[in-house]
């Protein structure tokens, strides 16, 4: 069964200790088991760009859709035997020891081809041919399927968007996630694995799915792609650039080198991009 | 089991047999059906249908020699029909029929035990009911759902009964249970006894669910009754099941002992009017001697096993054993004055080391007040009160009132009793506190 793992600090995060961040071992373990499909680290939250469409107007802000503690720092798609194996895999990830790992099952469509996977076979070896963004599709309270710009609700399905973006070669893969009631949180504290249910509050926004996109036109094209997604009208789309690294590099040295990049936005300011597009 | 095939279908005997079968076979039938069909709703409906069919046919045809096998077969046939009609699980049905042919039992209903341990090959041959218990208590489910699902699926209580037990509207409880079943399906919660490395931690989760059920039975959190003996009985039945299935699990035995030693006093804890009778005033002859003997025996055997530290790791945490030992001290005392309060304090000291719980601290303070004099207890309670961790909990001022009363500080005690009365959550507790208040006002 396939799951998305999302890594975040969470409300009870401990201080980050690079010495504990042995992610290379984790990657080796999940690859050896054949559990891993694909995963990537995301650039820090200041490089997030959130896109909404309200009343036909594209609204873009720098930053994630939610407050920082819950902002996602990376993701993996895994194919585990069942939730217990997903919990075990999640609990061994370095983030579990200071932050938390969220396990989200995907929606399994009854008409899906047998044996089909979320991540296309061989994807990890595919050359990067543009700039990649993770597009988080966010449901906002009261905003779900609201068709805020007055379009009829039947336009809200993502099928047309998927066809268009697949045709343009922009969309690499993506899928709808089961709702927060089916989420499971995993943390590791004092050597103990703590498993809790999603604890979903109706009033909170939540991630309903994601797509990985690859664009040649930079953030401007990514915003254009995101704004066409039907959920941009009722909810929000968060665009997150990747932050690849060599998992077998010395992690203490890496953390030291990367510290300077945290807190500084490398992406262009969304307002400038919009102004450029307008010209 | 009374009766035999086709013989003596007397109505009262049949009713007893049906009730016995429900109590002893429901979980087994549901658990087997879930394993084979993978569908909790089909399994429950089929089990309910099988019991309905038994109620129809047993009075006419007599009680079958093996009611469990009869019920499992009937439920399987119902489930098969339903799956066939649905058409989507054709493979599952074929597999199932093949299995039946393999088992090749002519002339009688197949024994459900013959079906065990196939589809999930490579695992120890666990009883299906144990799979069910562990799945219902999975940590990825919210705690309240674990309790509700365990009572529904393992104990066979209906949604209305569970809703009433926890004082929530029936639709709310129904939603809670169906949401839990949905999560089991959607999130891929396995129908399996955890592997050996996970077992200690997951068994703790199972025991926590049973402990919560028993606690609610022992001291209802609201309502007109002090105790909910139906819940206590279910908790004991489920704990007995876990002990039967995992005889080496010491904490499970200790939890069962704790439940039995508490339940043994249930008849003496309330008077004819349903009012609370405190421990020192209880008629010890009215305690259930058989339950006490069983509880003490379980504790003895758990103690015998406690020496094997290797199985439970370097720092064995045995909260249920400690609590059961406290109950054992109480039931061993022939009179209230003979209670070995120092032994009780020692157990609460150990419990306080295990868990930083304000409820443990409260009980420890009371025990210290009894062992070392009221002032020791009052000093502890003052600290606890200052911490604010038991704000609004009636048993804190009630404990203060009792120790002040023992110390002869009538006015201060009366003030605390009034505080406790205002906070009390069940009518019997409120009446008891009012009675105490009236007593000290007279003295």
XYZ file of C-alpha atoms in Angstrom:
722
model
C 0.000 0.000 0.000
C 1.312 3.428 -0.952
C 1.709 6.283 1.490
C 3.022 9.835 1.437
C 5.323 10.748 4.308
C 5.501 14.453 5.165
C 8.228 15.740 7.445
C 7.554 18.709 9.703
C 8.736 20.102 13.012
C 5.333 19.892 14.689
C 4.169 21.635 17.839
C 6.486 19.794 20.253
C 9.669 19.908 18.178
C 13.017 19.449 19.898
C 16.069 21.499 18.874
C 17.602 20.259 15.624
C 20.805 18.298 16.151
C 22.697 17.733 12.892
C 24.649 14.878 14.511
C 21.386 12.895 14.752
C 20.462 13.579 11.135
C 21.760 10.293 9.671
C 19.356 10.373 6.737
C 21.798 8.455 4.517
C 21.338 5.322 6.605
C 17.578 5.693 6.397
C 17.671 6.073 2.625
C 19.899 2.988 2.304
C 17.521 1.010 4.501
C 14.312 1.903 2.614
C 15.996 1.350 -0.747
C 17.311 -2.035 0.335
C 13.835 -3.022 1.442
C 12.306 -1.828 -1.822
C 9.870 0.365 0.102
C 10.947 3.719 -1.308
C 9.447 5.118 -4.509
C 10.714 8.674 -4.448
C 11.489 11.399 -1.956
C 12.929 14.874 -1.887
C 13.808 17.582 0.557
C 12.135 20.953 0.042
C 13.793 24.320 0.289
C 12.973 26.079 3.578
C 9.579 27.633 4.071
C 10.680 31.140 3.115
C 10.967 29.832 -0.453
C 7.344 28.706 -0.509
C 4.893 30.604 -2.687
C 1.168 30.277 -2.064
C -1.259 30.794 -4.929
C -4.993 31.471 -4.620
C -7.562 32.526 -7.182
C -10.430 34.598 -5.839
C -13.014 36.281 -8.028
C -10.951 35.412 -11.087
C -7.912 37.235 -9.719
C -4.630 35.423 -9.037
C -3.438 36.203 -5.497
C 0.122 35.230 -4.658
C 1.981 35.510 -1.359
C 5.545 34.628 -0.389
C 5.567 31.899 2.238
C 3.720 28.703 3.148
C -0.033 28.326 3.564
C 0.281 27.638 7.274
C 2.376 28.736 10.260
C 5.941 27.533 10.221
C 5.905 24.687 12.778
C 3.690 22.635 10.518
C 5.315 23.625 7.293
C 6.611 20.612 5.410
C 10.354 20.176 5.027
C 10.321 17.173 2.730
C 8.333 14.202 1.534
C 8.614 10.600 0.465
C 6.311 8.283 -1.406
C 6.646 4.755 -0.067
C 5.036 1.429 -0.841
C 4.763 -0.478 2.438
C 3.085 -3.722 3.374
C 0.649 -1.943 5.693
C 0.452 0.923 8.169
C 2.688 -0.867 10.681
C 5.530 -1.016 8.183
C 4.910 2.616 7.218
C 5.088 3.525 10.921
C 8.335 1.628 11.304
C 9.866 3.352 8.269
C 8.647 6.752 9.467
C 9.888 6.197 13.016
C 13.419 5.542 11.787
C 13.610 8.772 9.791
C 15.840 11.358 11.499
C 13.027 13.937 11.530
C 10.949 11.647 13.781
C 13.494 12.127 16.554
C 13.056 15.905 16.783
C 9.967 16.723 14.691
C 7.207 14.531 13.400
C 6.392 12.433 10.371
C 2.876 12.450 8.988
C 1.729 9.294 7.199
C -1.004 9.859 4.633
C -2.563 7.097 2.544
C -3.504 7.883 -1.048
C -6.964 7.583 -2.473
C -7.070 4.292 -4.352
C -9.252 4.631 -7.414
C -11.350 1.595 -8.293
C -10.462 1.962 -11.991
C -6.686 2.247 -11.425
C -4.609 -0.124 -13.553
C -3.455 -3.118 -11.492
C 0.089 -2.648 -10.238
C 0.215 1.026 -11.156
C 2.236 3.220 -8.843
C 2.093 6.859 -7.827
C 5.672 7.434 -8.969
C 6.352 6.225 -12.540
C 8.936 3.414 -12.767
C 12.491 4.679 -13.215
C 11.495 8.207 -12.252
C 14.326 8.674 -9.756
C 16.867 8.285 -12.603
C 15.152 10.741 -14.902
C 17.201 13.839 -15.724
C 15.966 17.145 -14.364
C 14.999 19.280 -17.369
C 13.704 22.397 -15.711
C 12.856 23.703 -12.286
C 10.891 21.308 -10.125
C 8.248 22.353 -7.613
C 6.138 20.317 -5.269
C 2.591 21.620 -5.605
C 0.670 21.083 -2.379
C -3.077 21.221 -2.936
C -4.604 22.729 0.191
C -8.195 22.657 1.381
C -9.059 25.708 3.451
C -11.932 25.768 5.962
C -15.071 27.006 4.288
C -13.242 27.200 1.003
C -13.570 23.620 -0.146
C -15.357 23.405 -3.503
C -16.692 26.877 -2.892
C -16.259 27.828 -6.546
C -15.512 31.294 -5.260
C -15.526 32.861 -8.692
C -18.999 31.550 -9.442
C -18.033 28.740 -11.787
C -20.215 25.664 -11.611
C -18.987 22.945 -9.287
C -18.505 20.337 -12.029
C -15.576 22.417 -13.258
C -13.819 21.728 -9.962
C -12.483 18.272 -10.740
C -8.752 18.294 -11.533
C -9.069 15.964 -14.542
C -8.895 18.713 -17.157
C -5.926 20.294 -15.376
C -4.146 16.932 -15.188
C -4.722 16.345 -18.929
C -3.458 19.799 -19.841
C -0.347 19.640 -17.637
C 0.477 16.077 -18.646
C 0.177 17.199 -22.266
C 2.545 20.109 -21.662
C 4.983 17.737 -19.965
C 4.776 19.863 -16.825
C 3.179 17.387 -14.432
C 5.511 14.521 -13.468
C 3.231 12.689 -11.061
C 0.743 13.381 -8.318
C -2.245 11.972 -6.499
C -5.123 12.738 -4.169
C -4.589 11.910 -0.500
C -7.049 10.453 1.973
C -8.376 13.069 4.364
C -6.806 14.031 7.688
C -9.010 11.566 9.595
C -6.936 8.803 7.993
C -3.590 10.434 8.841
C -1.167 9.042 11.423
C 1.608 10.981 13.164
C 4.840 9.339 14.214
C 7.461 10.761 16.571
C 10.397 9.232 18.406
C 11.154 10.540 21.871
C 13.506 9.029 24.458
C 13.898 5.967 22.271
C 10.161 5.363 22.246
C 8.026 5.449 19.103
C 4.933 7.582 19.661
C 2.035 6.960 17.282
C -1.017 9.210 17.305
C -4.032 9.689 15.099
C -4.322 12.804 12.961
C -6.367 14.666 15.557
C -8.065 16.688 12.869
C -9.707 20.007 13.746
C -12.529 20.954 11.360
C -11.405 24.553 11.348
C -7.923 23.823 10.012
C -6.594 23.781 6.496
C -5.182 20.505 5.227
C -3.265 19.044 2.314
C -5.606 17.149 0.019
C -3.043 16.016 -2.514
C 0.087 16.980 -4.385
C 1.693 17.048 -7.783
C 5.341 17.279 -8.713
C 5.770 19.685 -11.615
C 8.752 20.613 -13.779
C 8.767 23.990 -15.524
C 11.252 25.751 -17.791
C 9.743 29.172 -17.144
C 10.690 29.392 -13.444
C 8.387 30.594 -10.700
C 6.254 32.604 -13.172
C 5.285 29.438 -15.041
C 4.811 27.499 -11.800
C 2.364 30.183 -10.614
C 0.533 30.040 -13.918
C 0.253 26.243 -13.655
C -0.884 26.431 -10.008
C -3.461 29.133 -10.701
C -5.128 26.915 -13.286
C -5.650 24.129 -10.741
C -9.323 24.107 -9.677
C -8.371 23.982 -5.994
C -6.687 27.376 -6.309
C -10.224 28.792 -6.458
C -11.641 27.065 -3.373
C -8.426 26.539 -1.419
C -4.777 27.274 -1.982
C -1.782 25.859 -3.860
C 1.598 25.973 -2.160
C 4.619 25.817 -4.470
C 7.808 24.452 -2.947
C 11.121 24.230 -4.802
C 13.302 21.158 -4.181
C 16.456 21.234 -2.094
C 18.420 18.202 -3.263
C 21.533 17.046 -1.462
C 23.845 14.074 -1.348
C 22.376 11.858 1.364
C 25.745 10.244 1.987
C 27.605 13.488 2.508
C 28.738 14.149 6.091
C 25.506 15.525 7.555
C 27.125 17.749 10.173
C 29.228 19.497 7.531
C 26.204 19.848 5.279
C 24.054 21.350 8.015
C 26.769 23.875 8.780
C 27.114 24.860 5.127
C 23.367 25.153 4.594
C 22.647 27.130 7.772
C 23.295 30.365 5.894
C 20.561 29.537 3.388
C 17.849 29.280 6.007
C 15.752 32.390 6.444
C 16.825 33.955 3.131
C 14.427 33.716 0.194
C 16.162 32.481 -2.945
C 13.006 32.446 -5.013
C 12.078 35.762 -6.652
C 9.472 37.741 -4.733
C 6.029 36.728 -5.929
C 4.950 40.344 -6.421
C 7.887 40.960 -8.809
C 7.063 37.819 -10.767
C 3.448 38.908 -11.096
C 4.458 42.386 -12.200
C 6.789 40.866 -14.805
C 4.038 38.617 -16.126
C 1.701 41.624 -16.321
C 4.260 43.510 -18.494
C -23.129 -26.534 26.703
C -26.629 -27.817 27.535
C -28.655 -29.940 25.140
C -27.651 -31.897 22.060
C -28.618 -32.077 18.405
C -32.367 -32.232 18.101
C -32.890 -32.954 21.778
C -34.830 -31.171 24.459
C -35.504 -27.762 22.852
C -36.909 -26.180 26.011
C -37.214 -22.448 25.649
C -35.329 -21.317 28.801
C -32.452 -23.658 27.980
C -32.347 -22.310 24.452
C -32.325 -18.745 25.706
C -29.423 -19.556 28.025
C -27.581 -21.312 25.226
C -28.064 -18.342 22.914
C -26.855 -15.959 25.583
C -23.854 -18.151 26.383
C -23.058 -18.496 22.714
C -23.250 -14.748 22.230
C -20.908 -14.138 25.150
C -18.405 -16.814 24.191
C -18.632 -16.942 20.394
C -19.400 -13.455 19.077
C -15.793 -12.286 19.010
C -14.590 -15.572 17.509
C -17.167 -15.488 14.719
C -16.555 -11.817 13.873
C -12.791 -12.216 14.070
C -12.767 -15.217 11.734
C -15.074 -13.505 9.271
C -12.954 -10.354 9.215
C -9.859 -12.375 8.486
C -11.471 -14.271 5.651
C -13.472 -11.433 4.070
C -11.291 -8.478 5.012
C -14.486 -6.485 5.439
C -15.523 -5.432 8.947
C -19.075 -4.521 8.041
C -19.749 -7.731 6.130
C -18.262 -9.684 9.050
C -20.403 -7.965 11.673
C -23.590 -8.185 9.646
C -22.977 -11.849 8.914
C -22.269 -12.608 12.581
C -25.424 -10.770 13.635
C -27.330 -12.677 10.944
C -25.959 -15.987 12.202
C -27.115 -15.277 15.748
C -30.530 -14.228 14.429
C -30.728 -17.498 12.510
C -29.743 -19.418 15.648
C -32.559 -17.732 17.566
C -34.912 -18.910 14.819
C -33.742 -22.461 14.319
C -32.355 -23.641 17.654
C -35.786 -23.679 19.352
C -37.027 -25.871 16.481
C -33.997 -28.071 15.777
C -32.286 -28.051 19.141
C -28.957 -26.667 20.205
C -26.141 -27.858 17.964
C -23.402 -29.920 19.556
C -20.809 -27.262 18.729
C -22.607 -23.907 18.731
C -19.447 -21.988 17.848
C -18.826 -23.999 14.682
C -22.518 -23.823 13.792
C -22.507 -20.036 14.139
C -19.255 -19.620 12.207
C -20.571 -21.745 9.348
C -23.870 -19.877 9.271
C -22.046 -16.532 9.288
C -19.690 -17.677 6.552
C -22.575 -18.670 4.337
C -24.252 -15.317 4.875
C -21.012 -13.464 4.137
C -20.403 -15.581 1.044
C -23.863 -14.793 -0.280
C -23.327 -11.144 0.232
C -19.881 -11.088 -1.360
C -21.134 -13.125 -4.316
C -23.997 -10.726 -4.829
C -21.598 -7.843 -4.756
C -19.408 -9.598 -7.314
C -16.259 -7.578 -6.643
C -14.573 -10.032 -4.316
C -14.749 -12.979 -6.694
C -11.136 -13.971 -6.054
C -11.636 -13.940 -2.333
C -14.680 -16.159 -2.623
C -12.879 -18.650 -4.890
C -9.952 -18.783 -2.495
C -12.308 -19.388 0.345
C -14.152 -22.203 -1.378
C -10.810 -23.798 -2.284
C -9.828 -23.638 1.348
C -13.027 -25.354 2.396
C -12.434 -28.115 -0.099
C -8.912 -28.565 1.172
C -10.096 -28.855 4.727
C -12.429 -31.588 3.413
C -14.439 -32.159 6.532
C -17.328 -34.375 5.556
C -20.342 -34.853 7.728
C -20.023 -31.796 9.936
C -19.444 -28.091 9.891
C -15.787 -27.218 9.409
C -13.998 -26.155 12.541
C -13.025 -22.492 12.248
C -9.657 -23.385 13.736
C -8.916 -25.281 10.511
C -8.991 -22.013 8.626
C -6.443 -20.292 10.847
C -2.977 -19.333 9.781
C -3.273 -19.635 6.009
C -3.868 -16.315 4.283
C -1.337 -14.591 6.508
C 1.275 -17.315 6.234
C 4.520 -17.223 8.154
C 3.037 -15.856 11.357
C 2.500 -17.783 14.526
C -0.933 -19.335 14.610
C -2.580 -16.589 16.664
C -6.196 -16.792 17.595
C -8.276 -14.547 15.346
C -9.742 -12.828 18.368
C -6.303 -11.651 19.357
C -5.812 -10.092 15.915
C -9.111 -8.346 16.444
C -8.169 -7.015 19.884
C -4.861 -5.638 18.633
C -6.399 -4.051 15.552
C -9.156 -2.364 17.579
C -6.512 -0.963 19.951
C -4.170 0.253 17.199
C -2.384 3.474 18.230
C -3.257 5.158 14.920
C -6.889 5.268 16.074
C -8.051 7.925 18.533
C -8.301 6.479 22.058
C -12.064 6.997 22.328
C -12.521 5.120 19.049
C -10.338 2.256 20.272
C -12.516 1.808 23.336
C -15.751 2.028 21.337
C -14.546 -0.283 18.579
C -13.325 -2.874 21.098
C -16.690 -2.879 22.863
C -18.559 -3.107 19.554
C -16.490 -5.639 17.680
C -14.846 -7.775 20.359
C -17.452 -7.572 23.127
C -20.426 -7.445 20.750
C -22.168 -4.538 22.499
C -24.435 -2.623 20.155
C -23.886 1.021 19.309
C -26.755 2.148 21.533
C -25.332 0.358 24.563
C -21.886 1.875 24.023
C -23.387 5.318 23.470
C -25.311 5.059 26.748
C -22.256 3.773 28.608
C -20.266 6.837 27.601
C -23.157 9.291 27.623
C -22.905 10.401 24.037
C -25.754 10.474 21.508
C -26.103 7.239 19.566
C -25.455 8.845 16.136
C -22.215 10.320 17.506
C -21.092 6.902 18.723
C -22.161 5.305 15.440
C -20.068 7.840 13.551
C -17.102 7.294 15.836
C -17.197 3.548 15.217
C -17.688 3.765 11.462
C -14.939 6.371 11.153
C -12.588 4.010 13.001
C -13.487 1.157 10.646
C -12.929 3.456 7.682
C -9.506 4.392 8.964
C -8.595 0.725 9.405
C -9.448 0.188 5.742
C -8.103 3.415 4.249
C -4.923 3.753 6.260
C -4.021 0.069 5.942
C -4.091 -0.786 9.662
C -3.149 -4.461 9.594
C -5.349 -7.220 10.930
C -2.551 -8.911 12.751
C -0.936 -9.528 16.086
C 2.138 -7.281 16.084
C 5.553 -8.842 15.581
C 7.563 -9.752 18.673
C 9.539 -6.492 18.719
C 6.365 -4.402 18.694
C 4.406 -6.648 21.034
C 5.327 -5.123 24.426
C 4.441 -1.603 23.275
C 1.243 -2.658 21.462
C 0.090 -4.926 24.294
C 0.304 -1.855 26.526
C -2.172 -0.167 24.188
C -4.583 -3.083 24.387
C -4.402 -3.141 28.185
C -4.933 0.634 28.304
C -8.213 0.227 26.410
C -9.409 -2.508 28.778
C -8.276 -0.475 31.797
C -10.339 2.492 30.594
C -13.409 0.309 30.183
C -12.895 -1.166 33.656
C -12.344 2.254 35.219
C -15.558 3.584 33.777
C -17.261 0.492 35.176
C -15.716 0.869 38.622
C -16.404 4.574 38.999
C -18.749 5.981 36.389
C -17.666 9.445 35.293
C -21.227 10.749 35.315
C -24.834 9.736 35.746
C -27.024 8.285 38.457
C -25.085 5.120 39.200
C -21.790 4.880 41.030
C -20.588 1.883 39.065
C -21.386 0.406 35.662
C -21.180 -3.304 36.336
C -21.983 -4.118 32.701
C -18.772 -2.368 31.659
C -16.803 -3.997 34.485
C -18.043 -7.399 33.362
C -17.072 -6.711 29.732
C -13.640 -5.502 30.783
C -13.105 -8.654 32.845
C -14.280 -10.843 29.998
C -11.940 -9.135 27.527
C -8.997 -9.193 29.936
C -9.647 -12.894 30.538
C -9.556 -13.400 26.785
C -6.188 -11.646 26.491
C -4.811 -13.669 29.423
C -6.076 -16.912 27.900
C -4.529 -16.051 24.558
C -1.260 -14.665 25.936
C -0.658 -16.554 29.166
C 2.889 -15.209 29.470
C 1.863 -11.547 29.514
C 2.344 -10.655 33.176
C 0.843 -7.194 32.958
C -2.285 -8.651 31.352
C -2.624 -11.069 34.276
C -2.044 -8.222 36.713
C -4.695 -6.109 35.003
C -7.188 -8.959 35.192
C -6.309 -9.378 38.883
C -6.851 -5.654 39.450
C -10.258 -5.812 37.756
C -11.326 -8.884 39.731
C -10.222 -7.482 43.085
C -12.131 -4.259 42.417
C -15.163 -6.044 41.055
C -15.210 -8.400 44.046
C -16.226 -5.468 46.234
C -18.926 -4.109 43.938
C -21.907 -5.484 45.898
C -20.603 -3.969 49.131
C -19.741 -0.577 47.577
C -23.377 0.540 47.324
C -26.237 0.116 49.783
C -29.831 -0.781 49.006
C -30.544 2.839 48.010
C -27.634 2.897 45.568
C -25.603 5.064 47.916
C -21.840 4.805 48.171
C -20.448 2.812 51.097
C -16.825 3.787 51.749
C -14.241 1.050 52.151
C -13.981 1.153 55.986
C -17.757 0.760 56.320
C -18.192 -2.020 53.770
C -19.468 -5.427 54.851
C -16.426 -7.516 54.035
C -18.514 -10.686 54.130
C -20.350 -9.346 51.083
C -17.167 -9.281 49.011
C -16.993 -11.981 46.348
C -14.626 -14.594 47.785
C -14.242 -16.464 44.492
C -13.176 -13.339 42.584
C -10.777 -12.400 45.365
C -9.230 -15.866 45.320
C -8.858 -15.734 41.532
C -7.398 -12.234 41.622
C -4.860 -13.134 44.303
C -3.930 -16.317 42.466
C -3.325 -14.373 39.242
C -1.208 -11.922 41.137
C 0.747 -14.756 42.718
C 1.470 -16.297 39.354
C 2.337 -12.934 37.841
C 4.733 -12.406 40.763
C 6.285 -15.791 40.062
C 7.022 -14.693 36.527
C 8.194 -11.235 37.448
C 11.716 -12.555 38.090
C 12.286 -13.012 34.379
C 13.429 -9.496 33.661
C 14.947 -10.337 30.287
C 11.560 -10.534 28.643
C 10.403 -7.097 29.701
C 13.601 -5.156 29.279
C 15.822 -3.468 31.819
C 13.260 -1.229 33.548
C 10.020 -3.184 33.753
C 7.177 -0.774 34.235
C 4.321 -2.660 35.854
C 1.618 -0.151 36.676
C -1.182 -2.730 36.659
C 0.705 -5.073 38.938
C 1.298 -2.261 41.459
C -2.348 -1.227 41.382
C -3.490 -4.823 41.750
C -1.164 -5.259 44.729
C -2.780 -2.246 46.369
C -6.177 -3.862 45.936
C -4.721 -7.091 47.322
C -3.638 -5.306 50.506
C -7.189 -4.039 50.952
C -8.897 -7.372 50.405
C -6.453 -9.234 52.647
C -7.267 -7.005 55.656
C -9.972 -8.644 57.759
C -11.067 -5.256 59.077
C -10.434 -1.733 57.823
C -8.181 -1.061 60.824
C -5.944 -3.979 59.869
C -5.153 -2.417 56.473
C -1.404 -2.279 55.914
C -1.275 1.332 54.738
C 2.512 1.367 54.678
C 2.484 -1.421 52.094
C 0.026 0.655 50.082
C 2.187 3.774 50.341
C 5.156 1.781 49.036
C 3.145 0.796 45.929
C 2.019 4.373 45.315
C 5.615 5.531 45.703
C 6.585 3.093 42.960
C 3.653 4.172 40.778
C 4.603 7.824 41.222
C 8.089 6.958 39.956
C 6.580 5.327 36.856
C 4.169 8.047 35.861
C 3.800 11.681 36.749
C 0.048 11.415 37.223
C -1.959 13.763 39.466
C -4.372 10.893 40.186
C -1.541 8.732 41.488
C -0.348 11.701 43.559
C -3.848 12.102 45.011
C -4.120 8.464 46.033
C -0.596 8.450 47.357
C -1.396 11.461 49.558
C -4.489 9.725 50.929
C -2.477 6.578 51.670
C 0.228 8.626 53.394
C -2.443 10.340 55.443
C -3.684 6.935 56.575
C -0.215 5.502 57.194
C 1.574 8.469 58.738
C -1.245 10.591 60.136
C -3.684 12.989 58.444
C -1.273 15.939 58.407
C 1.190 14.133 56.091
C -1.593 13.553 53.632
C -2.887 17.106 53.936
C 0.580 18.521 53.271
C 0.827 16.462 50.079
C -2.668 17.471 49.022
C -1.868 21.143 49.560
C 1.035 20.810 47.118
C -1.170 18.992 44.655
C -3.835 21.667 44.949
C -1.262 24.406 44.392
C -0.127 22.660 41.205
C -3.607 23.232 39.764
C -3.479 19.858 38.019
C -6.667 18.588 39.659
C -8.661 21.800 39.427
C -12.357 20.961 39.276
C -11.871 17.308 40.301
C -14.195 16.532 43.227
C -12.033 13.855 44.818
C -9.320 16.377 45.747
C -11.495 18.421 48.177
C -13.207 15.161 49.215
C -9.835 13.704 50.248
C -8.916 16.911 52.064
C -12.279 16.865 53.847
C -11.813 13.272 54.960
C -8.326 13.846 56.395
C -9.449 17.091 58.102
C -12.395 15.185 59.595
C -10.017 12.532 60.915
C -7.913 15.299 62.410
C -10.973 16.809 64.126
C -10.901 20.051 62.129
C -14.648 20.097 61.631
C -15.115 23.562 60.139
C -12.333 23.202 57.613
C -13.624 19.730 56.719
C -17.145 21.075 56.191
C -15.871 23.737 53.801
C -14.033 21.087 51.755
C -17.091 18.815 51.720
C -19.162 21.673 50.303
C -16.541 22.228 47.613
C -16.543 18.524 46.736
C -20.350 18.345 46.660
C -20.471 21.168 44.138
C -18.034 19.290 41.874
C -19.290 15.689 42.302
C -20.241 14.048 39.012
C -22.508 11.187 40.057
C -25.545 11.341 42.313
C -24.343 8.595 44.714
C -21.054 10.373 45.296
C -22.872 13.642 45.897
C -25.245 12.004 48.413
C -22.336 10.358 50.214
C -20.518 13.669 50.600
C -23.719 15.338 51.811
C -24.139 12.583 54.400
C -20.588 13.112 55.655
C -21.180 16.845 55.836
C -24.344 16.282 57.894
C -22.464 13.901 60.225
C -19.735 16.371 61.094
C -22.268 19.191 61.470
C -23.976 17.097 64.178
C -20.773 16.165 65.991
